[in-house]
Amino acid sequence: MSSPTAPTEESARDEEVLRVVVRRRPYLWVVYAVLAVILVAAGYSAATNQRFGWGVVATYFLSSAILKGLLMTLELTVVSMLFGIVLGVLLAMMAVSRTRVLSTVSRGYVWFFRGTPLLVQLLFWFNLAALYPRLGLGIPGRDPLFSVGANEIISPFVAAILALSLHEAAYMAEIVRSGVIGVDRGQRQAALALGMRPARVMRRIVLPQAMRTIIPPTGNQTISMLKTSSLVSVIALSDLLYTAQSIYGINYQVIPLLVVASLWYLIVVSVLSVGQGFLERRYGRGSV
Amino acid sequence: MSSGHAPEMVRIRGVRKSYGSQEALCGVDLDVHQGEVVCLIGPSGSGKSTLLRCINHLDTVDAGSILVDGELVGYRRRGNTLVELSAAEAARRRAAIGMVFQQFHLFPHMTVLQNITEAPVGVLRQPVDRATARARELLDRVGLTDKERAYPAELSGGQQQRVAIARALAMGPKLMLFDEPTSALDPELVGDVLAVMRGLAEDGMTMVVVTHEMGFAREVGDSLVFMDGGVIVEAGKPRDVITNPVHQRTQTFLSKVL
């Protein structure tokens, strides 16, 4: 104890036994209490307000009409997202290309399809026959090689897919482009220096790294598409919302049927969110 | 090791290159013989990295010619003009030239092993098991046998750079280009990387090295080239250039780095 080093050893040992406690935040209990009150109130209201019509909700929730509508909504979402992503990737590749004409075409596409409302595009494709009654291929002034009536091929479903896909592609192009330009330039150079061709560099080196920044907004777009596809009710395509509307148009159970549609949208969005998290982990490999 | 009789691996004649109004290279001539180690030194902005990137056509030249093993890398000669090759043809010729970067540029989404086998499998069409076996040999050579399953982010800078060297060697290059390979490393990690490069030189690899490591240049280099303002100011045996620089600019530069 009398030696000069003793006190420091003593204090060092004291520090070793000091206990660390997490800072207490008692005000959090107030937040929990308020939340609990709000939840209970909302639950009580939902349970006791007869106008929610939970019995009607239960009747229609798994009805074949609603399930068919749900299937249509899922089809529209999946098909439009697939076309949108493929076309979007293509447009993004054109946008980052050194070839001026390709990047200009890509910019023009994005300008046009992002610049007009989706609802307008939907109605436009649906009414294409008013602009071009017959669609065909040939040389102007001569009989076409073949032609068909626009109304024969542009069914409401085709019009919906066209509108949703082409519109989505414009947004996906921007998402993919930002992902690609976010990848370090050195990656491309290192890959080129190894003798890879530009297409391979893009496919094996740049895009997989860009995926990390592409996936979150793409998940967002898919969720958004699921709900935006309900716009097709204006062209009388029987998706989830249109089916619900058709049913309450007959039985006047407006609120219960909107609840049925909302519940299904929520369920599908939840599943999509889980899938997005899975993809994010898959493409986050190698990052710390 | 340097001998005037060995065939030329790199032959650079009258190369000019500018970025906008900024002249990076103003007429460079340089020969690198087979098995020779040439070190390029000079202040930043002197054009040494640009010259290196022109050798494997990562950068285009505005005039002049660069032959590697008797072949133009990014161009085809048509009379008195050089026509740029298609990306695929340029890629094929580039595959025989290894390059190591200051910032390593390992592919972060691939393991060490995948980094090394990616190009041999994808570009040279080697069978995966053969490329893997070769990759393990190279990892052994750079002293990283136990790291093949690691991702680049889990490695130190020195380890990453050694993987980058192994990745370049996996293509069986006839020429290796090093662009300040130790400049981004912590001082205690520089030695491992230089040791690998020294081993390569001893095995007779032709190397062009942009570096600030004067010790390496003196001991391993067969010739030392000092560049400034886009031209080669002075070149010769490393010992001569370092101890007896002829030009004022070389003297000034050396007095700062030695």
Coordinates of C-alpha atoms in Angstrom, one line a residue:
Chain A
M1 CA 0.0 0.0 0.0
S2 CA 2.9 2.3 0.7
S3 CA 4.6 1.6 -2.6
P4 CA 3.9 4.3 -5.2
T5 CA 2.3 1.9 -7.7
A6 CA -0.2 0.4 -5.1
P7 CA -2.9 3.1 -5.4
T8 CA -3.2 2.7 -9.2
E9 CA -3.4 -1.1 -8.9
E10 CA -6.0 -0.6 -6.3
S11 CA -8.2 1.7 -8.4
A12 CA -7.8 -0.6 -11.4
R13 CA -9.2 -3.5 -9.4
D14 CA -12.0 -1.3 -8.3
E15 CA -12.9 -0.5 -11.9
E16 CA -13.0 -4.1 -12.8
V17 CA -15.8 -4.9 -10.3
L18 CA -17.9 -1.8 -11.2
R19 CA -21.3 -2.9 -12.4
V20 CA -22.8 -1.3 -15.6
V21 CA -26.6 -0.7 -15.6
V22 CA -28.6 0.4 -18.6
R23 CA -29.9 3.9 -18.2
R24 CA -33.5 3.8 -17.0
R25 CA -36.1 5.6 -19.1
P26 CA -39.3 5.7 -16.9
Y27 CA -41.1 8.0 -19.3
L28 CA -41.3 5.0 -21.8
W29 CA -44.0 3.5 -19.5
V30 CA -46.1 6.6 -20.2
V31 CA -45.7 6.0 -23.9
Y32 CA -46.7 2.3 -23.5
A33 CA -49.7 3.2 -21.4
V34 CA -51.0 5.7 -24.0
L35 CA -50.5 3.2 -26.8
A36 CA -52.4 0.5 -24.8
V37 CA -55.3 2.9 -24.2
I38 CA -55.5 3.8 -27.9
L39 CA -55.4 0.1 -28.9
V40 CA -58.0 -1.0 -26.4
A41 CA -60.3 1.9 -27.5
A42 CA -59.9 1.1 -31.2
G43 CA -60.5 -2.6 -30.5
Y44 CA -63.5 -1.9 -28.4
S45 CA -64.9 0.4 -31.0
A46 CA -64.3 -2.1 -33.8
A47 CA -65.9 -4.9 -31.8
T48 CA -69.0 -2.9 -30.7
N49 CA -69.8 -0.8 -33.7
Q50 CA -72.3 -2.9 -35.6
R51 CA -71.7 -1.0 -38.8
F52 CA -68.3 -2.8 -39.3
G53 CA -70.5 -5.8 -40.1
W54 CA -67.9 -8.4 -39.0
G55 CA -70.4 -11.1 -39.9
V56 CA -70.6 -9.9 -43.5
V57 CA -66.8 -9.6 -43.5
A58 CA -66.5 -13.2 -42.4
T59 CA -69.0 -14.3 -45.1
Y60 CA -67.2 -12.7 -48.0
F61 CA -63.6 -13.0 -46.8
L62 CA -63.1 -16.4 -48.4
S63 CA -65.9 -16.2 -51.0
S64 CA -65.0 -17.4 -54.4
A65 CA -65.7 -14.0 -56.0
I66 CA -63.3 -12.2 -53.6
L67 CA -60.6 -14.9 -54.1
K68 CA -60.9 -14.6 -57.8
G69 CA -60.5 -10.8 -57.5
L70 CA -57.5 -11.3 -55.3
L71 CA -56.0 -13.7 -57.9
M72 CA -56.5 -11.1 -60.6
T73 CA -54.8 -8.5 -58.4
L74 CA -51.9 -10.8 -57.8
E75 CA -51.6 -11.6 -61.6
L76 CA -51.6 -8.0 -62.5
T77 CA -49.0 -7.2 -59.9
V78 CA -46.6 -10.1 -60.7
V79 CA -46.9 -9.8 -64.5
S80 CA -46.6 -6.0 -64.6
M81 CA -43.7 -6.1 -62.1
L82 CA -41.9 -8.7 -64.2
F83 CA -42.3 -6.8 -67.5
G84 CA -41.6 -3.5 -65.6
I85 CA -38.3 -4.9 -64.2
V86 CA -37.1 -6.4 -67.4
L87 CA -37.9 -3.3 -69.4
G88 CA -36.6 -1.1 -66.6
V89 CA -33.2 -2.9 -66.5
L90 CA -33.0 -2.6 -70.3
L91 CA -33.7 1.1 -70.1
A92 CA -31.2 1.6 -67.3
M93 CA -28.5 -0.2 -69.4
M94 CA -29.3 2.1 -72.3
A95 CA -29.2 5.1 -69.9
V96 CA -25.7 4.4 -68.6
S97 CA -24.5 3.4 -72.1
R98 CA -21.8 5.5 -73.7
T99 CA -23.8 5.4 -76.9
R100 CA -25.6 8.7 -77.0
V101 CA -28.6 7.6 -79.0
L102 CA -29.4 4.8 -76.5
S103 CA -29.2 7.0 -73.5
T104 CA -31.4 9.7 -75.2
V105 CA -34.0 7.1 -76.1
S106 CA -34.0 5.9 -72.5
R107 CA -34.3 9.4 -71.1
G108 CA -37.2 10.2 -73.6
Y109 CA -39.1 7.0 -72.5
V110 CA -38.7 7.9 -68.8
W111 CA -39.8 11.5 -69.5
F112 CA -42.9 10.4 -71.3
F113 CA -44.1 7.5 -69.1
R114 CA -43.3 9.1 -65.8
G115 CA -44.7 12.4 -66.9
T116 CA -48.3 11.3 -67.5
P117 CA -50.7 9.9 -64.8
L118 CA -51.0 6.2 -64.8
L119 CA -54.8 6.6 -64.8
V120 CA -54.6 8.4 -68.1
Q121 CA -52.3 5.8 -69.6
L122 CA -54.7 3.1 -68.5
L123 CA -57.6 4.7 -70.1
F124 CA -55.5 5.5 -73.2
W125 CA -54.6 1.8 -73.8
F126 CA -58.1 0.7 -73.1
N127 CA -59.4 3.1 -75.7
L128 CA -56.6 2.5 -78.2
A129 CA -59.2 1.4 -80.8
A130 CA -60.5 4.9 -80.9
L131 CA -57.1 6.1 -82.2
Y132 CA -56.0 3.0 -84.2
P133 CA -59.1 0.9 -85.0
R134 CA -56.8 -1.7 -86.7
L135 CA -53.3 -2.7 -85.7
G136 CA -51.0 -4.1 -88.4
L137 CA -47.7 -4.2 -90.1
G138 CA -46.9 -3.0 -93.6
I139 CA -45.7 -0.2 -95.8
P140 CA -47.7 3.0 -95.8
G141 CA -49.9 3.3 -98.9
R142 CA -49.9 -0.4 -99.5
D143 CA -52.1 -3.2 -98.1
P144 CA -50.7 -4.2 -94.8
L145 CA -49.1 -7.6 -94.5
F146 CA -51.5 -8.4 -91.7
S147 CA -53.8 -6.5 -89.4
V148 CA -56.2 -7.1 -86.6
G149 CA -58.9 -5.1 -84.9
A150 CA -57.4 -3.2 -81.9
N151 CA -60.4 -4.3 -79.8
E152 CA -59.6 -8.0 -80.5
I153 CA -56.2 -7.9 -78.9
I154 CA -56.5 -5.0 -76.5
S155 CA -58.7 -6.7 -73.9
P156 CA -59.1 -4.9 -70.6
F157 CA -56.5 -7.3 -69.1
V158 CA -54.0 -6.6 -71.9
A159 CA -54.7 -2.8 -71.6
A160 CA -54.0 -3.1 -67.8
I161 CA -50.8 -5.0 -68.2
L162 CA -49.6 -2.6 -70.9
A163 CA -50.3 0.5 -68.8
L164 CA -49.0 -0.9 -65.5
S165 CA -45.8 -2.4 -67.1
L166 CA -44.8 0.5 -69.3
H167 CA -45.4 2.9 -66.4
E168 CA -43.5 0.7 -64.0
A169 CA -40.6 0.4 -66.4
A170 CA -39.9 4.1 -66.2
Y171 CA -39.6 4.0 -62.4
M172 CA -37.6 0.8 -62.4
A173 CA -35.2 2.3 -65.0
E174 CA -34.4 5.1 -62.6
I175 CA -34.0 2.7 -59.6
V176 CA -31.7 0.4 -61.5
R177 CA -29.7 3.3 -63.0
S178 CA -29.1 4.8 -59.6
G179 CA -28.0 1.4 -58.3
V180 CA -25.6 0.9 -61.2
I181 CA -24.0 4.4 -60.9
G182 CA -23.7 3.8 -57.2
V183 CA -21.2 0.9 -57.7
D184 CA -17.6 2.0 -57.3
R185 CA -16.0 2.8 -60.7
G186 CA -13.0 0.7 -59.8
Q187 CA -15.1 -2.4 -59.8
R188 CA -15.8 -2.0 -63.5
Q189 CA -12.1 -1.3 -64.2
A190 CA -10.9 -4.3 -62.2
A191 CA -13.3 -6.5 -64.1
L192 CA -12.3 -5.1 -67.5
A193 CA -8.6 -5.5 -66.6
L194 CA -9.3 -9.2 -66.1
G195 CA -10.4 -9.4 -69.7
M196 CA -14.2 -9.5 -69.0
R197 CA -16.4 -8.1 -71.7
P198 CA -18.7 -5.2 -70.8
A199 CA -21.8 -7.3 -70.8
R200 CA -20.2 -9.8 -68.4
V201 CA -18.9 -7.0 -66.2
M202 CA -22.4 -5.7 -65.9
R203 CA -24.0 -9.1 -65.2
R204 CA -21.4 -10.6 -62.8
I205 CA -19.8 -7.6 -61.1
V206 CA -21.9 -4.4 -61.3
L207 CA -25.5 -5.6 -61.1
P208 CA -25.0 -8.0 -58.2
Q209 CA -23.5 -5.1 -56.2
A210 CA -26.1 -2.7 -57.4
M211 CA -28.8 -5.1 -56.1
R212 CA -28.2 -4.0 -52.6
T213 CA -29.4 -0.5 -53.4
I214 CA -32.0 -1.7 -56.1
I215 CA -33.9 -4.1 -53.9
P216 CA -35.4 -1.9 -51.2
P217 CA -37.0 0.6 -53.6
T218 CA -38.1 -2.4 -55.9
G219 CA -39.9 -4.0 -52.9
N220 CA -41.5 -0.6 -52.3
Q221 CA -42.6 -0.5 -56.0
T222 CA -44.0 -4.0 -55.8
I223 CA -46.1 -3.1 -52.7
S224 CA -47.1 0.1 -54.4
M225 CA -48.0 -1.8 -57.6
L226 CA -50.2 -4.2 -55.6
K227 CA -52.4 -1.3 -54.5
T228 CA -52.1 0.9 -57.6
S229 CA -53.4 -2.0 -59.7
S230 CA -56.7 -1.3 -58.1
L231 CA -57.0 1.6 -60.7
V232 CA -58.0 -1.1 -63.2
S233 CA -61.5 -0.9 -61.7
V234 CA -62.0 2.1 -64.1
I235 CA -61.8 -0.3 -67.0
A236 CA -64.1 -2.8 -65.4
L237 CA -61.4 -5.4 -64.8
S238 CA -62.4 -7.7 -61.9
D239 CA -59.5 -7.2 -59.5
L240 CA -59.9 -7.3 -55.7
L241 CA -61.2 -3.8 -55.3
Y242 CA -63.5 -4.0 -58.3
T243 CA -65.0 -7.2 -57.1
A244 CA -65.6 -5.8 -53.6
Q245 CA -67.3 -2.8 -55.3
S246 CA -69.4 -5.0 -57.4
I247 CA -70.7 -6.9 -54.4
Y248 CA -71.5 -3.8 -52.3
G249 CA -73.2 -2.4 -55.4
I250 CA -75.7 -5.1 -55.0
N251 CA -76.0 -5.6 -51.2
Y252 CA -75.0 -2.1 -50.1
Q253 CA -72.6 -3.5 -47.5
V254 CA -70.0 -0.9 -48.4
I255 CA -67.9 -0.8 -45.3
P256 CA -67.6 -4.6 -44.6
L257 CA -66.5 -5.2 -48.2
L258 CA -63.9 -2.5 -48.1
V259 CA -62.7 -4.1 -44.9
V260 CA -62.4 -7.4 -46.7
A261 CA -60.4 -5.9 -49.5
S262 CA -58.2 -4.0 -47.1
L263 CA -57.5 -7.1 -45.0
W264 CA -56.4 -9.0 -48.2
Y265 CA -54.1 -6.1 -49.3
L266 CA -52.6 -6.0 -45.8
I267 CA -52.0 -9.7 -45.8
V268 CA -50.3 -9.7 -49.2
V269 CA -48.2 -6.7 -48.4
S270 CA -47.0 -8.4 -45.2
V271 CA -45.9 -11.5 -47.2
L272 CA -44.1 -9.2 -49.7
S273 CA -42.3 -7.4 -46.9
V274 CA -41.0 -10.7 -45.5
G275 CA -39.8 -11.6 -49.0
Q276 CA -38.0 -8.3 -49.4
G277 CA -36.2 -8.8 -46.1
F278 CA -35.0 -12.2 -47.3
L279 CA -33.7 -10.8 -50.6
E280 CA -31.9 -7.9 -48.8
R281 CA -30.0 -10.4 -46.7
R282 CA -29.2 -12.6 -49.8
Y283 CA -27.7 -9.6 -51.6
G284 CA -26.0 -8.1 -48.5
R285 CA -23.3 -10.9 -48.6
G286 CA -19.8 -9.6 -48.1
S287 CA -20.8 -6.4 -46.4
V288 CA -20.0 -5.8 -42.8
Chain B
M1 CA 18.0 -9.6 -65.2
S2 CA 17.6 -6.7 -67.7
S3 CA 19.3 -7.4 -71.0
G4 CA 19.0 -5.5 -74.2
H5 CA 18.7 -8.8 -76.0
A6 CA 15.5 -10.0 -74.4
P7 CA 12.5 -9.4 -76.7
E8 CA 10.4 -6.4 -76.0
M9 CA 7.3 -7.0 -74.0
V10 CA 6.0 -3.4 -74.1
R11 CA 6.9 -0.9 -76.8
I12 CA 5.5 2.6 -76.3
R13 CA 6.0 5.2 -79.0
G14 CA 4.9 8.8 -79.1
V15 CA 1.9 8.3 -76.8
R16 CA -0.2 11.4 -76.2
K17 CA -3.3 11.7 -74.1
S18 CA -5.2 14.6 -72.8
Y19 CA -8.3 15.0 -70.7
G20 CA -10.1 18.0 -72.1
S21 CA -7.4 20.8 -72.2
Q22 CA -5.3 19.0 -69.6
E23 CA -2.4 17.1 -71.2
A24 CA -1.6 14.0 -69.2
L25 CA 0.9 12.4 -71.6
C26 CA 2.9 14.5 -74.1
G27 CA 4.8 12.1 -76.2
V28 CA 6.1 9.1 -74.2
D29 CA 8.5 6.5 -75.6
L30 CA 9.3 3.5 -73.4
D31 CA 10.5 -0.1 -73.9
V32 CA 10.1 -2.9 -71.4
H33 CA 11.9 -6.1 -72.1
Q34 CA 10.7 -9.5 -71.2
G35 CA 11.5 -10.3 -67.6
E36 CA 12.3 -6.8 -66.8
V37 CA 10.9 -4.8 -63.8
V38 CA 10.4 -1.1 -64.6
C39 CA 9.5 1.2 -61.8
L40 CA 7.7 4.5 -62.7
I41 CA 8.1 7.3 -60.2
G42 CA 7.1 11.0 -60.3
P43 CA 4.9 13.5 -58.6
S44 CA 1.2 13.1 -58.6
G45 CA -0.3 14.2 -61.9
S46 CA 2.9 13.4 -63.8
G47 CA 1.1 10.9 -66.0
K48 CA 2.5 7.7 -64.6
S49 CA -0.8 6.1 -63.7
T50 CA -2.3 7.3 -67.0
L51 CA 0.5 5.6 -68.9
L52 CA -0.1 2.4 -67.0
R53 CA -3.8 2.5 -67.8
C54 CA -3.1 3.1 -71.4
I55 CA -0.9 0.0 -71.6
N56 CA -3.9 -2.3 -71.1
H57 CA -6.3 0.1 -72.8
L58 CA -8.4 1.0 -69.7
D59 CA -7.7 4.5 -71.1
T60 CA -7.6 5.4 -74.7
V61 CA -4.6 7.2 -76.3
D62 CA -5.0 10.2 -78.5
A63 CA -1.9 9.5 -80.6
G64 CA 1.0 7.1 -80.7
S65 CA 1.1 3.4 -80.3
I66 CA 1.5 0.8 -77.5
L67 CA 2.5 -2.8 -78.4
V68 CA 2.3 -5.5 -75.8
D69 CA 4.1 -8.7 -76.9
G70 CA 4.1 -7.3 -80.5
E71 CA 0.4 -6.7 -80.5
L72 CA -1.6 -3.5 -80.3
V73 CA -3.9 -3.8 -77.3
G74 CA -7.0 -1.7 -78.0
Y75 CA -6.5 -0.9 -81.7
R76 CA -6.1 -2.4 -85.1
R77 CA -3.7 -0.7 -87.6
R78 CA -5.1 0.4 -90.9
G79 CA -2.4 2.1 -92.9
N80 CA -1.2 5.0 -90.8
T81 CA -4.2 5.1 -88.5
L82 CA -5.2 3.1 -85.5
V83 CA -8.8 2.0 -85.3
E84 CA -10.3 1.2 -81.9
L85 CA -11.1 -2.5 -81.5
S86 CA -14.5 -3.8 -80.4
A87 CA -15.0 -4.2 -76.7
A88 CA -14.8 -8.0 -77.1
E89 CA -11.5 -8.0 -79.0
A90 CA -10.0 -5.5 -76.6
A91 CA -11.1 -7.7 -73.7
R92 CA -9.4 -10.7 -75.2
R93 CA -6.1 -8.9 -75.5
R94 CA -6.4 -7.4 -72.1
A95 CA -6.9 -10.8 -70.5
A96 CA -3.1 -11.5 -70.9
I97 CA -2.2 -8.3 -68.9
G98 CA -2.6 -8.4 -65.2
M99 CA -3.3 -5.2 -63.3
V100 CA -3.2 -4.4 -59.5
F101 CA -4.8 -1.3 -58.3
Q102 CA -4.0 1.1 -55.4
Q103 CA -7.5 0.5 -53.9
F104 CA -7.4 -3.3 -54.6
H105 CA -10.9 -3.4 -56.1
L106 CA -11.7 -6.9 -55.0
F107 CA -15.3 -7.9 -55.8
P108 CA -17.0 -7.5 -52.4
H109 CA -19.9 -9.8 -53.1
M110 CA -17.6 -12.8 -53.8
T111 CA -15.4 -14.8 -51.5
V112 CA -11.6 -14.7 -51.9
L113 CA -11.7 -18.0 -53.9
Q114 CA -14.6 -16.7 -56.2
N115 CA -12.6 -13.5 -56.8
I116 CA -9.7 -15.5 -58.1
T117 CA -11.7 -18.0 -60.2
E118 CA -14.2 -15.6 -61.7
A119 CA -12.2 -14.6 -64.7
P120 CA -10.4 -17.9 -65.4
V121 CA -13.8 -19.7 -65.5
G122 CA -15.8 -16.9 -67.1
V123 CA -13.3 -15.5 -69.6
L124 CA -10.8 -18.3 -70.2
R125 CA -13.4 -21.0 -69.9
Q126 CA -11.3 -23.1 -67.6
P127 CA -13.1 -26.0 -65.8
V128 CA -14.1 -24.9 -62.3
D129 CA -12.0 -27.6 -60.5
R130 CA -8.9 -26.7 -62.4
A131 CA -9.4 -23.0 -61.7
T132 CA -10.0 -23.7 -58.1
A133 CA -6.9 -25.8 -57.8
R134 CA -4.9 -23.1 -59.4
A135 CA -6.4 -20.5 -57.1
R136 CA -5.4 -22.5 -54.1
E137 CA -1.8 -22.7 -55.4
L138 CA -1.8 -18.9 -55.8
L139 CA -3.3 -18.3 -52.4
D140 CA -0.5 -20.4 -51.0
R141 CA 2.0 -18.4 -52.8
V142 CA 0.7 -15.1 -51.4
G143 CA 0.5 -16.6 -48.0
L144 CA -3.3 -16.7 -47.6
T145 CA -4.2 -20.4 -47.7
D146 CA -6.7 -20.1 -44.8
K147 CA -8.6 -17.2 -46.2
E148 CA -10.3 -18.7 -49.3
R149 CA -13.8 -18.6 -47.9
A150 CA -13.5 -15.0 -46.4
Y151 CA -15.1 -12.0 -48.0
P152 CA -12.8 -9.1 -48.9
A153 CA -14.3 -6.9 -46.1
E154 CA -13.1 -9.4 -43.6
L155 CA -9.4 -9.0 -44.7
S156 CA -6.8 -6.3 -43.9
G157 CA -5.6 -4.1 -46.7
G158 CA -2.4 -6.0 -47.1
Q159 CA -4.3 -9.3 -47.4
Q160 CA -6.8 -7.8 -49.9
Q161 CA -3.9 -6.6 -52.1
R162 CA -2.3 -10.0 -52.0
V163 CA -5.6 -11.6 -53.1
A164 CA -5.8 -8.9 -55.9
I165 CA -2.3 -10.0 -57.0
A166 CA -3.4 -13.7 -56.9
R167 CA -6.5 -12.8 -58.9
A168 CA -4.4 -11.1 -61.6
L169 CA -1.9 -14.0 -61.7
A170 CA -4.8 -16.6 -62.1
M171 CA -5.2 -15.3 -65.7
G172 CA -1.6 -16.4 -66.5
P173 CA -0.5 -12.9 -67.6
K174 CA 2.6 -12.2 -69.6
L175 CA 2.8 -8.7 -68.1
M176 CA 1.8 -7.3 -64.7
L177 CA 1.0 -3.7 -64.1
F178 CA 1.0 -2.3 -60.6
D179 CA -0.6 1.0 -59.9
E180 CA 0.8 2.2 -56.5
P181 CA 0.0 -1.2 -55.0
T182 CA 1.2 -0.2 -51.5
S183 CA 0.1 3.4 -51.3
A184 CA -3.3 2.6 -49.5
L185 CA -1.7 0.3 -47.0
D186 CA -0.8 0.8 -43.3
P187 CA 3.0 0.9 -43.1
E188 CA 3.3 -2.5 -41.3
L189 CA 1.4 -4.2 -44.1
V190 CA 3.5 -2.9 -47.0
G191 CA 6.3 -5.5 -46.5
D192 CA 4.1 -8.5 -47.2
V193 CA 2.9 -7.1 -50.5
L194 CA 6.3 -6.1 -51.6
A195 CA 7.6 -9.5 -50.7
V196 CA 5.1 -11.1 -53.0
M197 CA 6.0 -8.7 -55.8
R198 CA 9.7 -9.4 -55.2
G199 CA 9.0 -13.1 -55.6
L200 CA 7.2 -12.5 -58.9
A201 CA 10.2 -10.5 -60.2
E202 CA 12.6 -13.3 -59.2
D203 CA 10.5 -15.7 -61.2
G204 CA 11.0 -13.6 -64.2
M205 CA 7.6 -11.8 -64.5
T206 CA 7.7 -8.7 -66.6
M207 CA 6.4 -5.9 -64.4
V208 CA 5.7 -2.2 -64.7
V209 CA 5.3 -0.7 -61.2
V210 CA 4.1 2.8 -60.4
T211 CA 5.4 3.2 -56.9
H212 CA 6.7 5.5 -54.2
E213 CA 8.7 2.7 -52.6
M214 CA 12.2 3.8 -53.4
G215 CA 13.7 0.8 -51.6
F216 CA 11.8 -1.6 -53.7
A217 CA 12.7 0.3 -56.9
R218 CA 16.4 0.2 -56.0
E219 CA 16.5 -3.4 -55.0
V220 CA 14.0 -5.1 -57.4
G221 CA 13.8 -2.7 -60.3
D222 CA 15.9 -3.3 -63.4
S223 CA 15.2 0.3 -64.5
L224 CA 13.8 3.4 -63.0
V225 CA 11.8 5.9 -65.0
F226 CA 11.1 9.4 -63.6
M227 CA 8.1 11.1 -65.1
D228 CA 7.0 14.7 -64.7
G229 CA 4.5 16.8 -66.7
G230 CA 3.5 14.0 -69.0
V231 CA 7.0 13.2 -70.2
I232 CA 9.8 10.8 -69.2
V233 CA 12.4 13.1 -67.7
E234 CA 15.0 10.5 -66.9
A235 CA 15.4 6.8 -67.1
G236 CA 18.2 4.4 -66.2
K237 CA 19.5 1.9 -63.7
P238 CA 17.7 2.5 -60.4
R239 CA 21.0 3.0 -58.5
D240 CA 22.3 5.5 -61.1
V241 CA 19.1 7.5 -61.2
I242 CA 18.7 7.6 -57.4
T243 CA 22.3 8.4 -56.6
N244 CA 23.2 10.5 -59.6
P245 CA 20.1 12.1 -61.0
V246 CA 21.0 14.2 -64.1
H247 CA 18.0 16.5 -64.3
Q248 CA 17.2 19.2 -61.8
R249 CA 13.5 18.0 -61.6
T250 CA 14.6 14.5 -60.7
Q251 CA 16.9 15.8 -58.0
T252 CA 14.1 17.9 -56.5
F253 CA 11.7 15.0 -56.5
L254 CA 14.1 12.5 -55.1
S255 CA 15.2 15.0 -52.3
K256 CA 11.5 15.0 -51.2
V257 CA 10.9 11.2 -51.2
L258 CA 14.2 9.8 -50.0

